[in-house]
């Protein structure tokens, strides 16, 4: 993945230079977009390079001779039957539909997305201040 990001960044940088020389200088949008694409590719490649250097050896999931028990452990808690993600997705869809239809629908969706988000975040909250 790291090499693909380096290649994408280099290709976009080369195309930005060619596009800048080939087109009218009063049209800066293409050069700006290609430059930002090149910077994005280089940023992803740099991050992956730094992360790869921090890891020592081969991770268990990349070892061709690895066993399933090598990576066994706790992956966290996943709610088995929560309805809050459904309501949050529904209200988010209303908000995005409102961007195309009208701002009044965005306001209606924002009114309903706040309780859905609070309900999902505090679903398993226990104690004296539980909702």
JSON list of C-alpha atoms in Angstrom, two decimals:
[
{"chain": "A", "resi": 1, "resn": "UNK", "atom": "CA", "xyz": [0.00, 0.00, 0.00]},
{"chain": "A", "resi": 2, "resn": "UNK", "atom": "CA", "xyz": [2.88, 2.28, 0.73]},
{"chain": "A", "resi": 3, "resn": "UNK", "atom": "CA", "xyz": [4.33, 1.91, -2.76]},
{"chain": "A", "resi": 4, "resn": "UNK", "atom": "CA", "xyz": [0.97, 2.61, -4.36]},
{"chain": "A", "resi": 5, "resn": "UNK", "atom": "CA", "xyz": [0.72, 5.85, -2.38]},
{"chain": "A", "resi": 6, "resn": "UNK", "atom": "CA", "xyz": [4.22, 6.91, -3.45]},
{"chain": "A", "resi": 7, "resn": "UNK", "atom": "CA", "xyz": [3.34, 6.13, -7.08]},
{"chain": "A", "resi": 8, "resn": "UNK", "atom": "CA", "xyz": [0.05, 8.02, -6.87]},
{"chain": "A", "resi": 9, "resn": "UNK", "atom": "CA", "xyz": [1.76, 11.05, -5.30]},
{"chain": "A", "resi": 10, "resn": "UNK", "atom": "CA", "xyz": [4.50, 11.07, -7.92]},
{"chain": "A", "resi": 11, "resn": "UNK", "atom": "CA", "xyz": [2.07, 10.63, -10.79]},
{"chain": "A", "resi": 12, "resn": "UNK", "atom": "CA", "xyz": [-0.19, 13.42, -9.54]},
{"chain": "A", "resi": 13, "resn": "UNK", "atom": "CA", "xyz": [2.80, 15.73, -9.05]},
{"chain": "A", "resi": 14, "resn": "UNK", "atom": "CA", "xyz": [4.06, 15.01, -12.55]},
{"chain": "A", "resi": 15, "resn": "UNK", "atom": "CA", "xyz": [0.60, 15.57, -14.01]},
{"chain": "A", "resi": 16, "resn": "UNK", "atom": "CA", "xyz": [0.29, 18.85, -12.08]},
{"chain": "A", "resi": 17, "resn": "UNK", "atom": "CA", "xyz": [3.49, 20.12, -13.69]},
{"chain": "A", "resi": 18, "resn": "UNK", "atom": "CA", "xyz": [2.44, 18.97, -17.17]},
{"chain": "A", "resi": 19, "resn": "UNK", "atom": "CA", "xyz": [-1.07, 20.36, -16.73]},
{"chain": "A", "resi": 20, "resn": "UNK", "atom": "CA", "xyz": [0.30, 23.67, -15.49]},
{"chain": "A", "resi": 21, "resn": "UNK", "atom": "CA", "xyz": [2.60, 24.04, -18.49]},
{"chain": "A", "resi": 22, "resn": "UNK", "atom": "CA", "xyz": [-0.02, 22.91, -21.00]},
{"chain": "A", "resi": 23, "resn": "UNK", "atom": "CA", "xyz": [-3.02, 24.99, -19.96]},
{"chain": "A", "resi": 24, "resn": "UNK", "atom": "CA", "xyz": [-3.85, 28.65, -19.64]},
{"chain": "A", "resi": 25, "resn": "UNK", "atom": "CA", "xyz": [-2.26, 30.23, -16.52]},
{"chain": "A", "resi": 26, "resn": "UNK", "atom": "CA", "xyz": [-5.60, 31.82, -15.56]},
{"chain": "A", "resi": 27, "resn": "UNK", "atom": "CA", "xyz": [-7.07, 28.36, -14.83]},
{"chain": "A", "resi": 28, "resn": "UNK", "atom": "CA", "xyz": [-5.59, 27.36, -11.44]},
{"chain": "A", "resi": 29, "resn": "UNK", "atom": "CA", "xyz": [-8.17, 24.76, -10.41]},
{"chain": "A", "resi": 30, "resn": "UNK", "atom": "CA", "xyz": [-6.66, 21.75, -12.20]},
{"chain": "A", "resi": 31, "resn": "UNK", "atom": "CA", "xyz": [-3.14, 22.43, -10.95]},
{"chain": "A", "resi": 32, "resn": "UNK", "atom": "CA", "xyz": [-4.45, 22.97, -7.43]},
{"chain": "A", "resi": 33, "resn": "UNK", "atom": "CA", "xyz": [-6.45, 19.74, -7.49]},
{"chain": "A", "resi": 34, "resn": "UNK", "atom": "CA", "xyz": [-3.56, 17.70, -8.83]},
{"chain": "A", "resi": 35, "resn": "UNK", "atom": "CA", "xyz": [-1.16, 19.25, -6.33]},
{"chain": "A", "resi": 36, "resn": "UNK", "atom": "CA", "xyz": [-3.49, 18.46, -3.46]},
{"chain": "A", "resi": 37, "resn": "UNK", "atom": "CA", "xyz": [-3.84, 14.91, -4.79]},
{"chain": "A", "resi": 38, "resn": "UNK", "atom": "CA", "xyz": [-0.05, 14.56, -4.88]},
{"chain": "A", "resi": 39, "resn": "UNK", "atom": "CA", "xyz": [0.23, 15.88, -1.32]},
{"chain": "A", "resi": 40, "resn": "UNK", "atom": "CA", "xyz": [-2.45, 13.42, -0.22]},
{"chain": "A", "resi": 41, "resn": "UNK", "atom": "CA", "xyz": [-0.57, 10.51, -1.78]},
{"chain": "A", "resi": 42, "resn": "UNK", "atom": "CA", "xyz": [2.71, 11.59, -0.21]},
{"chain": "A", "resi": 43, "resn": "UNK", "atom": "CA", "xyz": [1.01, 12.12, 3.18]},
{"chain": "A", "resi": 44, "resn": "UNK", "atom": "CA", "xyz": [-0.49, 8.61, 3.15]},
{"chain": "A", "resi": 45, "resn": "UNK", "atom": "CA", "xyz": [2.81, 7.08, 2.04]},
{"chain": "A", "resi": 46, "resn": "UNK", "atom": "CA", "xyz": [4.72, 8.96, 4.74]},
{"chain": "A", "resi": 47, "resn": "UNK", "atom": "CA", "xyz": [2.29, 7.87, 7.44]},
{"chain": "A", "resi": 48, "resn": "UNK", "atom": "CA", "xyz": [2.47, 4.25, 6.33]},
{"chain": "A", "resi": 49, "resn": "UNK", "atom": "CA", "xyz": [6.27, 4.46, 6.22]},
{"chain": "A", "resi": 50, "resn": "UNK", "atom": "CA", "xyz": [6.44, 5.83, 9.78]},
{"chain": "A", "resi": 51, "resn": "UNK", "atom": "CA", "xyz": [3.99, 3.21, 11.03]},
{"chain": "A", "resi": 52, "resn": "UNK", "atom": "CA", "xyz": [5.89, 0.39, 9.34]},
{"chain": "A", "resi": 53, "resn": "UNK", "atom": "CA", "xyz": [9.14, 1.49, 10.96]},
{"chain": "A", "resi": 54, "resn": "UNK", "atom": "CA", "xyz": [7.55, 1.48, 14.42]},
{"chain": "A", "resi": 55, "resn": "UNK", "atom": "CA", "xyz": [6.40, -2.14, 14.11]},
{"chain": "A", "resi": 56, "resn": "UNK", "atom": "CA", "xyz": [8.98, -4.79, 14.84]},
{"chain": "A", "resi": 57, "resn": "UNK", "atom": "CA", "xyz": [8.99, -8.03, 12.93]},
{"chain": "A", "resi": 58, "resn": "UNK", "atom": "CA", "xyz": [6.08, -9.56, 11.08]},
{"chain": "A", "resi": 59, "resn": "UNK", "atom": "CA", "xyz": [2.66, -9.04, 12.66]},
{"chain": "A", "resi": 60, "resn": "UNK", "atom": "CA", "xyz": [0.76, -12.27, 13.38]},
{"chain": "A", "resi": 61, "resn": "UNK", "atom": "CA", "xyz": [-1.84, -11.62, 10.68]},
{"chain": "A", "resi": 62, "resn": "UNK", "atom": "CA", "xyz": [0.87, -11.36, 8.01]},
{"chain": "A", "resi": 63, "resn": "UNK", "atom": "CA", "xyz": [2.80, -14.48, 9.02]},
{"chain": "A", "resi": 64, "resn": "UNK", "atom": "CA", "xyz": [2.11, -17.23, 6.46]},
{"chain": "A", "resi": 65, "resn": "UNK", "atom": "CA", "xyz": [2.91, -19.88, 9.08]},
{"chain": "A", "resi": 66, "resn": "UNK", "atom": "CA", "xyz": [0.91, -18.19, 11.82]},
{"chain": "A", "resi": 67, "resn": "UNK", "atom": "CA", "xyz": [-1.85, -19.82, 13.80]},
{"chain": "A", "resi": 68, "resn": "UNK", "atom": "CA", "xyz": [-5.20, -18.33, 14.75]},
{"chain": "A", "resi": 69, "resn": "UNK", "atom": "CA", "xyz": [-4.23, -18.49, 18.42]},
{"chain": "A", "resi": 70, "resn": "UNK", "atom": "CA", "xyz": [-1.30, -16.10, 17.75]},
{"chain": "A", "resi": 71, "resn": "UNK", "atom": "CA", "xyz": [-3.65, -13.15, 17.42]},
{"chain": "A", "resi": 72, "resn": "UNK", "atom": "CA", "xyz": [-6.28, -14.26, 19.91]},
{"chain": "A", "resi": 73, "resn": "UNK", "atom": "CA", "xyz": [-7.42, -11.67, 22.39]},
{"chain": "A", "resi": 74, "resn": "UNK", "atom": "CA", "xyz": [-10.18, -9.31, 23.34]},
{"chain": "A", "resi": 75, "resn": "UNK", "atom": "CA", "xyz": [-11.51, -7.27, 20.44]},
{"chain": "A", "resi": 76, "resn": "UNK", "atom": "CA", "xyz": [-13.91, -5.21, 22.53]},
{"chain": "A", "resi": 77, "resn": "UNK", "atom": "CA", "xyz": [-17.59, -5.23, 23.28]},
{"chain": "A", "resi": 78, "resn": "UNK", "atom": "CA", "xyz": [-20.12, -5.10, 20.46]},
{"chain": "A", "resi": 79, "resn": "UNK", "atom": "CA", "xyz": [-23.75, -4.52, 21.28]},
{"chain": "A", "resi": 80, "resn": "UNK", "atom": "CA", "xyz": [-25.79, -7.51, 20.12]},
{"chain": "A", "resi": 81, "resn": "UNK", "atom": "CA", "xyz": [-29.17, -5.83, 19.67]},
{"chain": "A", "resi": 82, "resn": "UNK", "atom": "CA", "xyz": [-28.91, -2.06, 19.66]},
{"chain": "A", "resi": 83, "resn": "UNK", "atom": "CA", "xyz": [-31.45, 0.04, 17.76]},
{"chain": "A", "resi": 84, "resn": "UNK", "atom": "CA", "xyz": [-29.54, 3.30, 18.18]},
{"chain": "A", "resi": 85, "resn": "UNK", "atom": "CA", "xyz": [-27.30, 2.91, 15.09]},
{"chain": "A", "resi": 86, "resn": "UNK", "atom": "CA", "xyz": [-30.44, 2.44, 12.98]},
{"chain": "A", "resi": 87, "resn": "UNK", "atom": "CA", "xyz": [-32.02, 5.66, 14.27]},
{"chain": "A", "resi": 88, "resn": "UNK", "atom": "CA", "xyz": [-28.74, 7.52, 13.88]},
{"chain": "A", "resi": 89, "resn": "UNK", "atom": "CA", "xyz": [-28.38, 6.33, 10.28]},
{"chain": "A", "resi": 90, "resn": "UNK", "atom": "CA", "xyz": [-31.99, 7.24, 9.52]},
{"chain": "A", "resi": 91, "resn": "UNK", "atom": "CA", "xyz": [-31.66, 10.76, 10.89]},
{"chain": "A", "resi": 92, "resn": "UNK", "atom": "CA", "xyz": [-28.32, 11.21, 9.10]},
{"chain": "A", "resi": 93, "resn": "UNK", "atom": "CA", "xyz": [-30.00, 10.17, 5.86]},
{"chain": "A", "resi": 94, "resn": "UNK", "atom": "CA", "xyz": [-32.67, 12.80, 6.49]},
{"chain": "A", "resi": 95, "resn": "UNK", "atom": "CA", "xyz": [-29.97, 15.42, 6.97]},
{"chain": "A", "resi": 96, "resn": "UNK", "atom": "CA", "xyz": [-28.19, 14.48, 3.74]},
{"chain": "A", "resi": 97, "resn": "UNK", "atom": "CA", "xyz": [-31.50, 14.36, 1.88]},
{"chain": "A", "resi": 98, "resn": "UNK", "atom": "CA", "xyz": [-32.17, 17.83, 3.23]},
{"chain": "A", "resi": 99, "resn": "UNK", "atom": "CA", "xyz": [-29.03, 19.12, 1.56]},
{"chain": "A", "resi": 100, "resn": "UNK", "atom": "CA", "xyz": [-30.66, 18.31, -1.77]},
{"chain": "A", "resi": 101, "resn": "UNK", "atom": "CA", "xyz": [-34.29, 19.08, -0.95]},
{"chain": "A", "resi": 102, "resn": "UNK", "atom": "CA", "xyz": [-34.28, 22.00, 1.44]},
{"chain": "A", "resi": 103, "resn": "UNK", "atom": "CA", "xyz": [-32.67, 23.39, 4.56]},
{"chain": "A", "resi": 104, "resn": "UNK", "atom": "CA", "xyz": [-35.84, 22.86, 6.58]},
{"chain": "A", "resi": 105, "resn": "UNK", "atom": "CA", "xyz": [-35.26, 19.10, 6.29]},
{"chain": "A", "resi": 106, "resn": "UNK", "atom": "CA", "xyz": [-31.68, 19.54, 7.55]},
{"chain": "A", "resi": 107, "resn": "UNK", "atom": "CA", "xyz": [-33.04, 21.32, 10.62]},
{"chain": "A", "resi": 108, "resn": "UNK", "atom": "CA", "xyz": [-35.60, 18.56, 11.19]},
{"chain": "A", "resi": 109, "resn": "UNK", "atom": "CA", "xyz": [-32.93, 15.87, 10.87]},
{"chain": "A", "resi": 110, "resn": "UNK", "atom": "CA", "xyz": [-30.58, 17.76, 13.20]},
{"chain": "A", "resi": 111, "resn": "UNK", "atom": "CA", "xyz": [-33.39, 17.94, 15.74]},
{"chain": "A", "resi": 112, "resn": "UNK", "atom": "CA", "xyz": [-33.69, 14.14, 15.72]},
{"chain": "A", "resi": 113, "resn": "UNK", "atom": "CA", "xyz": [-30.01, 13.24, 15.28]},
{"chain": "A", "resi": 114, "resn": "UNK", "atom": "CA", "xyz": [-29.00, 14.70, 18.65]},
{"chain": "A", "resi": 115, "resn": "UNK", "atom": "CA", "xyz": [-31.19, 12.35, 20.77]},
{"chain": "A", "resi": 116, "resn": "UNK", "atom": "CA", "xyz": [-30.13, 9.40, 18.57]},
{"chain": "A", "resi": 117, "resn": "UNK", "atom": "CA", "xyz": [-26.46, 10.20, 19.08]},
{"chain": "A", "resi": 118, "resn": "UNK", "atom": "CA", "xyz": [-26.86, 10.72, 22.82]},
{"chain": "A", "resi": 119, "resn": "UNK", "atom": "CA", "xyz": [-28.82, 7.46, 23.09]},
{"chain": "A", "resi": 120, "resn": "UNK", "atom": "CA", "xyz": [-26.14, 5.51, 21.25]},
{"chain": "A", "resi": 121, "resn": "UNK", "atom": "CA", "xyz": [-23.25, 6.97, 23.22]},
{"chain": "A", "resi": 122, "resn": "UNK", "atom": "CA", "xyz": [-24.90, 6.48, 26.62]},
{"chain": "A", "resi": 123, "resn": "UNK", "atom": "CA", "xyz": [-26.65, 3.18, 25.84]},
{"chain": "A", "resi": 124, "resn": "UNK", "atom": "CA", "xyz": [-24.74, 1.21, 28.45]},
{"chain": "A", "resi": 125, "resn": "UNK", "atom": "CA", "xyz": [-24.13, 4.07, 30.85]},
{"chain": "A", "resi": 126, "resn": "UNK", "atom": "CA", "xyz": [-24.80, 2.92, 34.38]},
{"chain": "A", "resi": 127, "resn": "UNK", "atom": "CA", "xyz": [-24.82, 4.79, 37.63]},
{"chain": "A", "resi": 128, "resn": "UNK", "atom": "CA", "xyz": [-26.67, 7.61, 39.33]},
{"chain": "A", "resi": 129, "resn": "UNK", "atom": "CA", "xyz": [-26.49, 9.94, 36.30]},
{"chain": "A", "resi": 130, "resn": "UNK", "atom": "CA", "xyz": [-27.78, 7.44, 33.73]},
{"chain": "A", "resi": 131, "resn": "UNK", "atom": "CA", "xyz": [-30.21, 8.74, 31.14]}
]
